[in-house]
mmCIF file of C-alpha atoms and ligand atoms in Angstrom:
data_model
loop_
_atom_site.group_PDB
_atom_site.id
_atom_site.type_symbol
_atom_site.label_atom_id
_atom_site.label_comp_id
_atom_site.label_asym_id
_atom_site.label_seq_id
_atom_site.Cartn_x
_atom_site.Cartn_y
_atom_site.Cartn_z
ATOM 1 C CA MET C 1 84.430 210.255 153.199
ATOM 2 C CA THR C 2 85.352 206.651 152.373
ATOM 3 C CA PHE C 3 85.246 203.610 154.622
ATOM 4 C CA THR C 4 87.402 200.545 154.207
ATOM 5 C CA LEU C 5 85.693 197.153 154.144
ATOM 6 C CA ASP C 6 87.465 196.242 157.407
ATOM 7 C CA PHE C 7 86.014 199.332 159.095
ATOM 8 C CA ILE C 8 82.478 198.545 157.901
ATOM 9 C CA ILE C 9 82.784 194.925 159.068
ATOM 10 C CA LEU C 10 84.080 196.112 162.450
ATOM 11 C CA LEU C 11 81.214 198.614 162.717
ATOM 12 C CA CYS C 12 78.587 195.965 161.899
ATOM 13 C CA TYR C 13 80.185 193.557 164.353
ATOM 14 C CA ASN C 14 80.154 196.132 167.159
ATOM 15 C CA THR C 15 76.607 197.282 166.439
ATOM 16 C CA GLN C 16 75.426 193.687 166.496
ATOM 17 C CA ASN C 17 77.208 193.184 169.816
ATOM 18 C CA ILE C 18 75.329 196.040 171.442
ATOM 19 C CA TYR C 19 71.944 194.743 170.340
ATOM 20 C CA ASP C 20 72.716 191.097 170.964
ATOM 21 C CA MET C 21 74.129 191.642 174.444
ATOM 22 C CA MET C 22 72.507 189.362 176.983
ATOM 23 C CA PRO C 23 70.195 191.345 179.257
ATOM 24 C CA LEU C 24 71.069 188.828 181.960
ATOM 25 C CA LYS C 25 73.820 186.252 182.286
ATOM 26 C CA ILE C 26 74.109 184.206 185.454
ATOM 27 C CA GLU C 27 77.168 181.973 185.624
ATOM 28 C CA ASN C 28 77.670 179.217 188.204
ATOM 29 C CA VAL C 29 76.062 181.212 190.974
ATOM 30 C CA THR C 30 75.898 179.729 194.449
ATOM 31 C CA LYS C 31 74.490 181.378 197.568
ATOM 32 C CA LYS C 32 75.135 179.944 200.990
ATOM 33 C CA PHE C 33 73.528 181.219 204.181
ATOM 34 C CA THR C 34 74.600 180.517 207.709
ATOM 35 C CA THR C 35 71.691 179.404 209.840
ATOM 36 C CA PRO C 36 71.276 180.557 213.476
ATOM 37 C CA ALA C 37 72.561 177.102 214.512
ATOM 38 C CA ASN C 38 75.765 178.001 212.638
ATOM 39 C CA LYS C 39 75.109 175.477 209.892
ATOM 40 C CA GLU C 40 75.634 176.199 206.222
ATOM 41 C CA PHE C 41 72.553 176.232 204.032
ATOM 42 C CA ILE C 42 72.846 176.289 200.226
ATOM 43 C CA ALA C 43 69.884 178.296 198.933
ATOM 44 C CA VAL C 44 71.165 178.577 195.344
ATOM 45 C CA ASN C 45 73.391 175.835 194.001
ATOM 46 C CA ASN C 46 75.563 176.483 190.943
ATOM 47 C CA VAL C 47 72.863 178.141 188.832
ATOM 48 C CA SER C 48 73.633 179.270 185.285
ATOM 49 C CA LEU C 49 71.066 181.078 183.198
ATOM 50 C CA GLU C 50 71.046 183.279 180.115
ATOM 51 C CA ILE C 51 68.239 185.524 179.063
ATOM 52 C CA GLU C 52 67.868 186.746 175.504
ATOM 53 C CA PRO C 53 66.783 190.295 174.686
ATOM 54 C CA GLY C 54 63.133 191.123 174.136
ATOM 55 C CA LYS C 55 61.626 187.963 175.599
ATOM 56 C CA ILE C 56 59.461 187.026 178.571
ATOM 57 C CA TYR C 57 60.923 184.463 180.971
ATOM 58 C CA GLY C 58 59.337 182.721 183.922
ATOM 59 C CA LEU C 59 61.470 181.718 186.893
ATOM 60 C CA LEU C 60 59.336 179.062 188.507
ATOM 61 C CA GLY C 61 59.649 176.712 191.434
ATOM 62 C CA PRO C 62 58.048 175.673 194.728
ATOM 63 C CA ASN C 63 58.213 177.736 197.926
ATOM 64 C CA GLY C 64 61.787 177.961 199.145
ATOM 65 C CA ALA C 65 63.277 176.883 195.784
ATOM 66 C CA GLY C 66 65.624 179.876 195.690
ATOM 67 C CA LYS C 67 63.848 182.230 193.252
ATOM 68 C CA SER C 68 63.869 185.348 195.438
ATOM 69 C CA THR C 69 67.455 184.678 196.484
ATOM 70 C CA ILE C 70 68.443 184.673 192.795
ATOM 71 C CA ILE C 71 66.463 187.870 192.181
ATOM 72 C CA ASN C 72 67.992 189.564 195.221
ATOM 73 C CA MET C 73 71.435 188.755 193.847
ATOM 74 C CA ILE C 74 70.492 190.192 190.434
ATOM 75 C CA SER C 75 69.373 193.408 192.100
ATOM 76 C CA GLY C 76 72.608 193.608 194.098
ATOM 77 C CA LEU C 77 70.793 193.256 197.420
ATOM 78 C CA LEU C 78 72.656 190.007 198.139
ATOM 79 C CA LEU C 79 76.129 189.032 197.011
ATOM 80 C CA PRO C 80 76.664 185.576 195.527
ATOM 81 C CA THR C 81 78.950 183.306 197.534
ATOM 82 C CA SER C 82 80.509 182.354 194.204
ATOM 83 C CA GLY C 83 79.803 182.878 190.505
ATOM 84 C CA THR C 84 79.006 186.004 188.512
ATOM 85 C CA ILE C 85 75.932 187.891 187.382
ATOM 86 C CA GLU C 86 76.041 190.279 184.438
ATOM 87 C CA VAL C 87 73.313 192.672 183.338
ATOM 88 C CA LEU C 88 73.835 193.913 179.777
ATOM 89 C CA GLY C 89 77.529 193.162 180.143
ATOM 90 C CA HIS C 90 77.891 194.872 183.555
ATOM 91 C CA ASN C 91 78.977 192.847 186.542
ATOM 92 C CA VAL C 92 76.324 193.375 189.243
ATOM 93 C CA ALA C 93 78.733 192.933 192.181
ATOM 94 C CA LYS C 94 81.241 195.439 190.766
ATOM 95 C CA GLU C 95 79.008 197.907 188.917
ATOM 96 C CA THR C 96 75.935 197.938 191.134
ATOM 97 C CA GLU C 97 75.059 201.585 190.460
ATOM 98 C CA ILE C 98 75.060 201.096 186.665
ATOM 99 C CA THR C 99 73.043 197.882 186.809
ATOM 100 C CA LYS C 100 70.457 199.567 189.068
ATOM 101 C CA GLN C 101 69.765 202.037 186.250
ATOM 102 C CA ILE C 102 69.203 199.222 183.763
ATOM 103 C CA ILE C 103 67.000 196.953 185.867
ATOM 104 C CA GLY C 104 63.559 197.569 187.268
ATOM 105 C CA ILE C 105 62.863 195.265 190.189
ATOM 106 C CA VAL C 106 59.606 194.485 191.920
ATOM 107 C CA PRO C 107 60.673 192.548 195.020
ATOM 108 C CA GLN C 108 58.466 189.960 196.667
ATOM 109 C CA GLU C 109 58.409 191.742 200.003
ATOM 110 C CA ILE C 110 56.499 195.011 200.087
ATOM 111 C CA VAL C 111 59.027 197.727 200.832
ATOM 112 C CA MET C 112 57.288 201.022 201.155
ATOM 113 C CA GLU C 113 57.881 204.571 202.271
ATOM 114 C CA MET C 114 54.673 204.457 204.316
ATOM 115 C CA ALA C 115 54.593 208.058 205.570
ATOM 116 C CA PHE C 116 54.764 209.575 202.073
ATOM 117 C CA THR C 117 52.075 210.031 199.478
ATOM 118 C CA VAL C 118 52.045 207.996 196.258
ATOM 119 C CA GLU C 119 53.118 211.115 194.383
ATOM 120 C CA GLU C 120 56.016 211.809 196.776
ATOM 121 C CA VAL C 121 57.223 208.212 196.612
ATOM 122 C CA LEU C 122 57.209 208.190 192.803
ATOM 123 C CA TYR C 123 58.834 211.638 192.528
ATOM 124 C CA TYR C 124 61.581 210.558 194.889
ATOM 125 C CA PHE C 125 62.317 207.396 192.898
ATOM 126 C CA SER C 126 62.128 209.076 189.501
ATOM 127 C CA GLY C 127 64.779 211.505 190.753
ATOM 128 C CA MET C 128 66.880 208.636 192.038
ATOM 129 C CA TYR C 129 66.650 206.841 188.689
ATOM 130 C CA GLY C 130 67.558 209.969 186.760
ATOM 131 C CA VAL C 131 64.229 210.609 185.025
ATOM 132 C CA PRO C 132 64.472 214.183 183.615
ATOM 133 C CA LYS C 133 62.590 216.695 185.807
ATOM 134 C CA ASN C 134 60.262 217.854 183.016
ATOM 135 C CA GLU C 135 59.186 214.257 182.286
ATOM 136 C CA ARG C 136 58.500 213.111 185.840
ATOM 137 C CA ALA C 137 54.899 214.314 186.252
ATOM 138 C CA SER C 138 53.688 212.871 182.940
ATOM 139 C CA ARG C 139 55.567 209.596 183.455
ATOM 140 C CA ILE C 140 54.024 209.162 186.915
ATOM 141 C CA LYS C 141 50.562 210.003 185.620
ATOM 142 C CA SER C 142 50.683 207.503 182.784
ATOM 143 C CA ILE C 143 52.076 204.664 184.949
ATOM 144 C CA LEU C 144 49.416 205.242 187.606
ATOM 145 C CA LYS C 145 46.758 205.224 184.882
ATOM 146 C CA ASP C 146 48.056 201.887 183.579
ATOM 147 C CA LEU C 147 47.923 200.455 187.087
ATOM 148 C CA ASP C 148 44.547 201.936 188.032
ATOM 149 C CA LEU C 149 46.006 204.001 190.853
ATOM 150 C CA GLU C 150 45.389 207.498 189.477
ATOM 151 C CA ASP C 151 42.934 208.436 192.188
ATOM 152 C CA LYS C 152 45.468 207.523 194.914
ATOM 153 C CA LEU C 153 48.076 210.118 193.905
ATOM 154 C CA HIS C 154 47.697 212.159 197.105
ATOM 155 C CA GLU C 155 47.076 209.259 199.505
ATOM 156 C CA ARG C 156 49.735 208.143 201.957
ATOM 157 C CA ALA C 157 51.293 204.792 201.058
ATOM 158 C CA ARG C 158 50.365 203.367 204.456
ATOM 159 C CA THR C 159 46.650 203.841 203.731
ATOM 160 C CA LEU C 160 46.724 201.791 200.496
ATOM 161 C CA SER C 161 45.307 198.270 200.483
ATOM 162 C CA GLY C 162 47.725 195.318 200.089
ATOM 163 C CA GLY C 163 47.040 194.937 196.345
ATOM 164 C CA MET C 164 47.434 198.699 195.832
ATOM 165 C CA LYS C 165 50.779 198.685 197.670
ATOM 166 C CA ARG C 166 51.958 195.929 195.336
ATOM 167 C CA ARG C 167 50.862 197.964 192.315
ATOM 168 C CA LEU C 168 52.765 200.951 193.691
ATOM 169 C CA MET C 169 55.840 198.708 193.857
ATOM 170 C CA VAL C 170 55.327 197.874 190.161
ATOM 171 C CA ALA C 171 54.962 201.605 189.386
ATOM 172 C CA LYS C 172 58.266 202.369 191.171
ATOM 173 C CA ALA C 173 60.087 199.759 189.083
ATOM 174 C CA LEU C 174 58.795 201.190 185.795
ATOM 175 C CA LEU C 175 59.653 204.864 186.297
ATOM 176 C CA HIS C 176 63.004 204.765 184.502
ATOM 177 C CA LYS C 177 61.816 202.558 181.597
ATOM 178 C CA PRO C 178 64.179 199.716 182.501
ATOM 179 C CA LYS C 179 65.653 197.492 179.799
ATOM 180 C CA LEU C 180 65.265 194.481 182.054
ATOM 181 C CA LEU C 181 62.214 194.196 184.281
ATOM 182 C CA ILE C 182 62.227 191.614 187.065
ATOM 183 C CA LEU C 183 59.033 190.919 188.941
ATOM 184 C CA ASP C 184 59.005 188.655 191.989
ATOM 185 C CA GLU C 185 55.383 187.562 192.356
ATOM 186 C CA PRO C 186 53.935 190.875 191.207
ATOM 187 C CA THR C 187 50.365 189.597 191.309
ATOM 188 C CA ALA C 188 50.390 187.958 194.750
ATOM 189 C CA GLY C 189 47.354 189.263 196.584
ATOM 190 C CA VAL C 190 46.090 191.208 193.578
ATOM 191 C CA ASP C 191 42.512 190.580 192.435
ATOM 192 C CA VAL C 192 41.739 188.827 189.141
ATOM 193 C CA SER C 193 40.921 191.854 187.009
ATOM 194 C CA LEU C 194 43.945 193.797 188.216
ATOM 195 C CA ARG C 195 46.153 190.772 187.662
ATOM 196 C CA GLN C 196 45.034 190.867 184.041
ATOM 197 C CA LYS C 197 45.869 194.587 183.950
ATOM 198 C CA ILE C 198 49.371 194.001 185.309
ATOM 199 C CA TRP C 199 50.001 191.232 182.788
ATOM 200 C CA SER C 200 48.734 193.264 179.857
ATOM 201 C CA LEU C 201 51.033 196.091 180.975
ATOM 202 C CA VAL C 202 53.932 193.608 181.154
ATOM 203 C CA ARG C 203 53.079 192.368 177.643
ATOM 204 C CA ARG C 204 52.968 195.917 176.303
ATOM 205 C CA LEU C 205 56.319 196.802 177.893
ATOM 206 C CA ASN C 206 57.763 193.680 176.350
ATOM 207 C CA GLN C 207 56.419 194.634 172.921
ATOM 208 C CA GLU C 208 58.106 198.003 173.400
ATOM 209 C CA GLY C 209 61.440 196.232 173.926
ATOM 210 C CA THR C 210 61.734 195.440 177.646
ATOM 211 C CA THR C 211 63.025 191.988 178.542
ATOM 212 C CA ILE C 212 60.987 190.467 181.358
ATOM 213 C CA LEU C 213 61.810 187.911 184.021
ATOM 214 C CA PHE C 214 59.135 187.097 186.549
ATOM 215 C CA THR C 215 58.159 184.589 189.192
ATOM 216 C CA THR C 216 54.647 183.493 189.948
ATOM 217 C CA HIS C 217 52.769 180.628 191.517
ATOM 218 C CA TYR C 218 49.885 181.197 189.085
ATOM 219 C CA LEU C 219 51.141 178.719 186.528
ATOM 220 C CA GLU C 220 48.353 179.235 184.038
ATOM 221 C CA GLU C 221 49.397 182.910 183.856
ATOM 222 C CA ALA C 222 53.014 181.900 183.283
ATOM 223 C CA GLU C 223 51.801 179.558 180.555
ATOM 224 C CA GLN C 224 50.067 182.401 178.751
ATOM 225 C CA LEU C 225 52.933 184.871 179.068
ATOM 226 C CA CYS C 226 56.273 183.096 178.908
ATOM 227 C CA GLU C 227 58.204 182.112 175.889
ATOM 228 C CA SER C 228 60.783 180.319 178.030
ATOM 229 C CA ILE C 229 60.874 179.045 181.576
ATOM 230 C CA THR C 230 63.461 178.047 184.121
ATOM 231 C CA LEU C 231 62.235 175.666 186.739
ATOM 232 C CA ILE C 232 64.228 175.488 189.948
ATOM 233 C CA ASN C 233 63.973 173.255 192.965
ATOM 234 C CA HIS C 234 66.198 173.083 196.049
ATOM 235 C CA GLY C 235 68.360 175.851 194.584
ATOM 236 C CA GLN C 236 69.117 174.022 191.337
ATOM 237 C CA VAL C 237 67.896 174.409 187.775
ATOM 238 C CA ILE C 238 65.902 171.294 186.945
ATOM 239 C CA LYS C 239 64.463 172.401 183.607
ATOM 240 C CA ASN C 240 65.250 175.272 181.316
ATOM 241 C CA GLY C 241 64.098 176.082 177.814
ATOM 242 C CA LYS C 242 61.283 177.137 175.516
ATOM 243 C CA LEU C 243 57.916 176.411 177.074
ATOM 244 C CA LYS C 244 56.620 174.849 173.839
ATOM 245 C CA ASP C 245 59.552 172.415 173.659
ATOM 246 C CA ILE C 246 59.141 171.438 177.304
ATOM 247 C CA GLN C 247 55.408 170.905 176.834
ATOM 248 C CA GLN C 248 56.109 168.798 173.770
ATOM 249 C CA GLU C 249 58.583 166.698 175.752
ATOM 250 C CA PHE C 250 55.997 166.009 178.454
ATOM 251 C CA SER C 251 53.009 165.580 176.175
ATOM 252 C CA LYS C 252 51.428 162.210 175.744
ATOM 253 C CA ASN C 253 52.632 160.684 172.515
ATOM 254 C CA THR C 254 49.196 160.569 170.948
ATOM 255 C CA ILE C 255 47.052 162.483 168.488
ATOM 256 C CA HIS C 256 43.300 162.608 169.027
ATOM 257 C CA PHE C 257 40.930 163.062 166.096
ATOM 258 C CA GLU C 258 37.273 162.895 165.159
ATOM 259 C CA LEU C 259 35.772 161.749 161.842
ATOM 260 C CA PHE C 260 32.628 162.694 159.926
ATOM 261 C CA ASP C 261 32.151 159.151 158.589
ATOM 262 C CA ARG C 262 33.110 156.554 161.204
ATOM 263 C CA ASN C 263 32.554 153.585 158.896
ATOM 264 C CA VAL C 264 36.040 153.464 157.366
ATOM 265 C CA ASN C 265 39.213 151.383 157.393
ATOM 266 C CA HIS C 266 41.568 152.642 160.071
ATOM 267 C CA LEU C 267 45.326 153.046 160.129
ATOM 268 C CA PRO C 268 47.094 150.355 162.191
ATOM 269 C CA GLY C 269 47.339 151.456 165.832
ATOM 270 C CA VAL C 270 44.205 153.654 165.828
ATOM 271 C CA THR C 271 41.887 152.998 168.785
ATOM 272 C CA GLU C 272 38.391 154.313 169.414
ATOM 273 C CA ILE C 273 37.867 156.352 172.613
ATOM 274 C CA GLY C 274 34.264 157.566 172.841
ATOM 275 C CA VAL C 275 33.562 159.880 169.919
ATOM 276 C CA GLU C 276 37.293 160.300 169.344
ATOM 277 C CA TYR C 277 40.072 158.150 167.950
ATOM 278 C CA GLU C 278 43.581 157.968 169.393
ATOM 279 C CA PHE C 279 46.688 157.460 167.273
ATOM 280 C CA PRO C 280 50.129 156.803 168.812
ATOM 281 C CA ILE C 281 52.934 158.923 167.437
ATOM 282 C CA THR C 282 56.683 158.700 167.305
ATOM 283 C CA ASN C 283 57.337 161.801 165.208
ATOM 284 C CA LEU C 284 54.648 164.484 165.356
ATOM 285 C CA SER C 285 55.029 165.955 161.842
ATOM 286 C CA ASP C 286 55.548 162.607 160.033
ATOM 287 C CA ASP C 287 52.652 160.923 161.797
ATOM 288 C CA MET C 288 50.401 163.936 161.258
ATOM 289 C CA ILE C 289 51.042 163.687 157.497
ATOM 290 C CA LYS C 290 50.381 159.918 157.598
ATOM 291 C CA LEU C 291 47.075 160.539 159.368
ATOM 292 C CA THR C 292 45.843 163.370 157.148
ATOM 293 C CA ASP C 293 46.891 161.437 154.009
ATOM 294 C CA HIS C 294 44.837 158.446 155.119
ATOM 295 C CA TYR C 295 41.634 160.160 156.320
ATOM 296 C CA ARG C 296 41.833 163.347 154.186
ATOM 297 C CA GLY C 297 38.519 165.294 154.103
ATOM 298 C CA ASN C 298 36.911 162.892 156.572
ATOM 299 C CA ILE C 299 38.714 164.530 159.525
ATOM 300 C CA LYS C 300 36.313 166.634 161.611
ATOM 301 C CA GLY C 301 38.811 167.738 164.273
ATOM 302 C CA ILE C 302 42.337 166.951 165.370
ATOM 303 C CA ARG C 303 44.425 167.773 168.455
ATOM 304 C CA SER C 304 47.609 166.685 170.138
ATOM 305 C CA GLU C 305 47.596 166.522 173.908
ATOM 306 C CA ALA C 306 49.875 169.249 175.248
ATOM 307 C CA ALA C 307 50.894 168.872 178.888
ATOM 308 C CA SER C 308 49.936 171.837 181.041
ATOM 309 C CA LEU C 309 52.652 173.726 182.882
ATOM 310 C CA GLU C 310 50.988 172.670 186.125
ATOM 311 C CA GLN C 311 51.303 168.974 185.204
ATOM 312 C CA ILE C 312 54.960 169.470 184.255
ATOM 313 C CA PHE C 313 55.659 171.443 187.449
ATOM 314 C CA LEU C 314 54.148 168.729 189.635
ATOM 315 C CA LYS C 315 55.926 165.943 187.782
ATOM 316 C CA LEU C 316 59.304 167.599 188.213
ATOM 317 C CA THR C 317 59.012 169.006 191.707
ATOM 318 C CA GLN C 318 56.994 166.495 193.677
ATOM 319 C CA PRO C 319 59.143 164.291 195.928
HETATM 320 N N1 ATP T 401 68.782 185.520 204.715
HETATM 321 C C1 ATP T 401 68.594 184.212 204.751
HETATM 322 N N2 ATP T 401 69.152 183.440 205.705
HETATM 323 C C2 ATP T 401 68.986 182.113 205.767
HETATM 324 N N3 ATP T 401 68.232 181.424 204.859
HETATM 325 C C3 ATP T 401 67.631 182.132 203.898
HETATM 326 C C4 ATP T 401 67.777 183.552 203.769
HETATM 327 N N4 ATP T 401 67.069 183.985 202.690
HETATM 328 C C5 ATP T 401 66.510 182.869 202.175
HETATM 329 N N5 ATP T 401 66.844 181.770 202.872
HETATM 330 C C6 ATP T 401 66.424 180.383 202.599
HETATM 331 O O1 ATP T 401 66.758 180.097 201.252
HETATM 332 C C7 ATP T 401 65.753 179.259 200.672
HETATM 333 C C8 ATP T 401 65.260 179.914 199.397
HETATM 334 O O2 ATP T 401 64.469 181.029 199.738
HETATM 335 P P1 ATP T 401 63.813 181.972 198.640
HETATM 336 O O3 ATP T 401 63.190 183.116 199.357
HETATM 337 O O4 ATP T 401 64.835 182.275 197.611
HETATM 338 O O5 ATP T 401 62.725 180.990 198.030
HETATM 339 P P2 ATP T 401 61.625 181.286 196.882
HETATM 340 O O6 ATP T 401 61.877 180.316 195.790
HETATM 341 O O7 ATP T 401 61.597 182.709 196.563
HETATM 342 O O8 ATP T 401 60.283 180.834 197.632
HETATM 343 P P3 ATP T 401 58.790 181.503 197.592
HETATM 344 O O9 ATP T 401 58.102 180.891 196.409
HETATM 345 O O10 ATP T 401 58.188 180.998 198.871
HETATM 346 O O11 ATP T 401 58.909 182.964 197.535
HETATM 347 C C9 ATP T 401 64.686 179.069 201.735
HETATM 348 O O12 ATP T 401 64.891 177.812 202.360
HETATM 349 C C10 ATP T 401 64.921 180.211 202.702
HETATM 350 O O13 ATP T 401 64.545 179.874 204.002
HETATM 351 MG MG1 MG T 402 60.256 184.190 196.755
#
């Protein structure tokens, strides 16, 4: 069999398209609610957002910013007033059934089939998500093991503690190995060690190829996990991008360093602060070279002051 060059180029182009397809593309989405007083309230205001495959994204913002409203529109629970949402190229409003199979969603509110046992709940959902019958038992077992819920298999959902119910919600969302996993405050009310467990599970799923979008108010956890963040306030995107770039943008423009021998000539602009010295920078890499060229082996330690996500969050969202 022979292939023409055109055919091979077309094949490569199409293959690349499949793998490069955006797991999530939100375009100019607005959501308006009508309040009981018959007034219009804009919860989400012209939001656009693209999520690249295989990454971990944080959707962050204060209470009432519009995060859950966005997530509920991605899951198809709410319809946007205007704008479109696509999941791996499928329009959520028009192809809801297909997108449900691709996404795993852990909603903020605990929605639970209280009268059923953990096993019954997970069997029901694995059937609904099309998990093959012969794989269901082992899939359920391994997810419950990951979430430390193995011993609750035969307990009724209603008898689980709050944190356990939330973990059962996470388990439900993972049954069908979704390509895009969206978690709306998955660790709210979960104790410290189990929070770590949930995050290490999220990390592992991401390493196995799942794209993750999550919300949390634990900003130090977001800082450890996210490659990129979208910060929203009053329904609008106020910052979007790689966490490192955003931190760089908000960092103080100084380098701090310590010296072995303090009795030396200093570069212009260097000031002494306790045991450290501070050097103002305009361009991080150029100024770092200038500094290391001048002090060479006399440098004991060096650091640039990265802004924490909490500092950035407060700066951007406080009135
Ligand atoms: N069904 C609804 N009807 C009217 N207003 C609503 C409705 N759902 C949400 N809102 C309003 O939209 C705004 C955004 O709410 P949303 O739940 O999206 O915030 P959030 O960012 O998830 O906040 P939190 O961090 O507290 O979970 C809020 O002011 C909320 O009161
Ligand atoms: Mg919310």
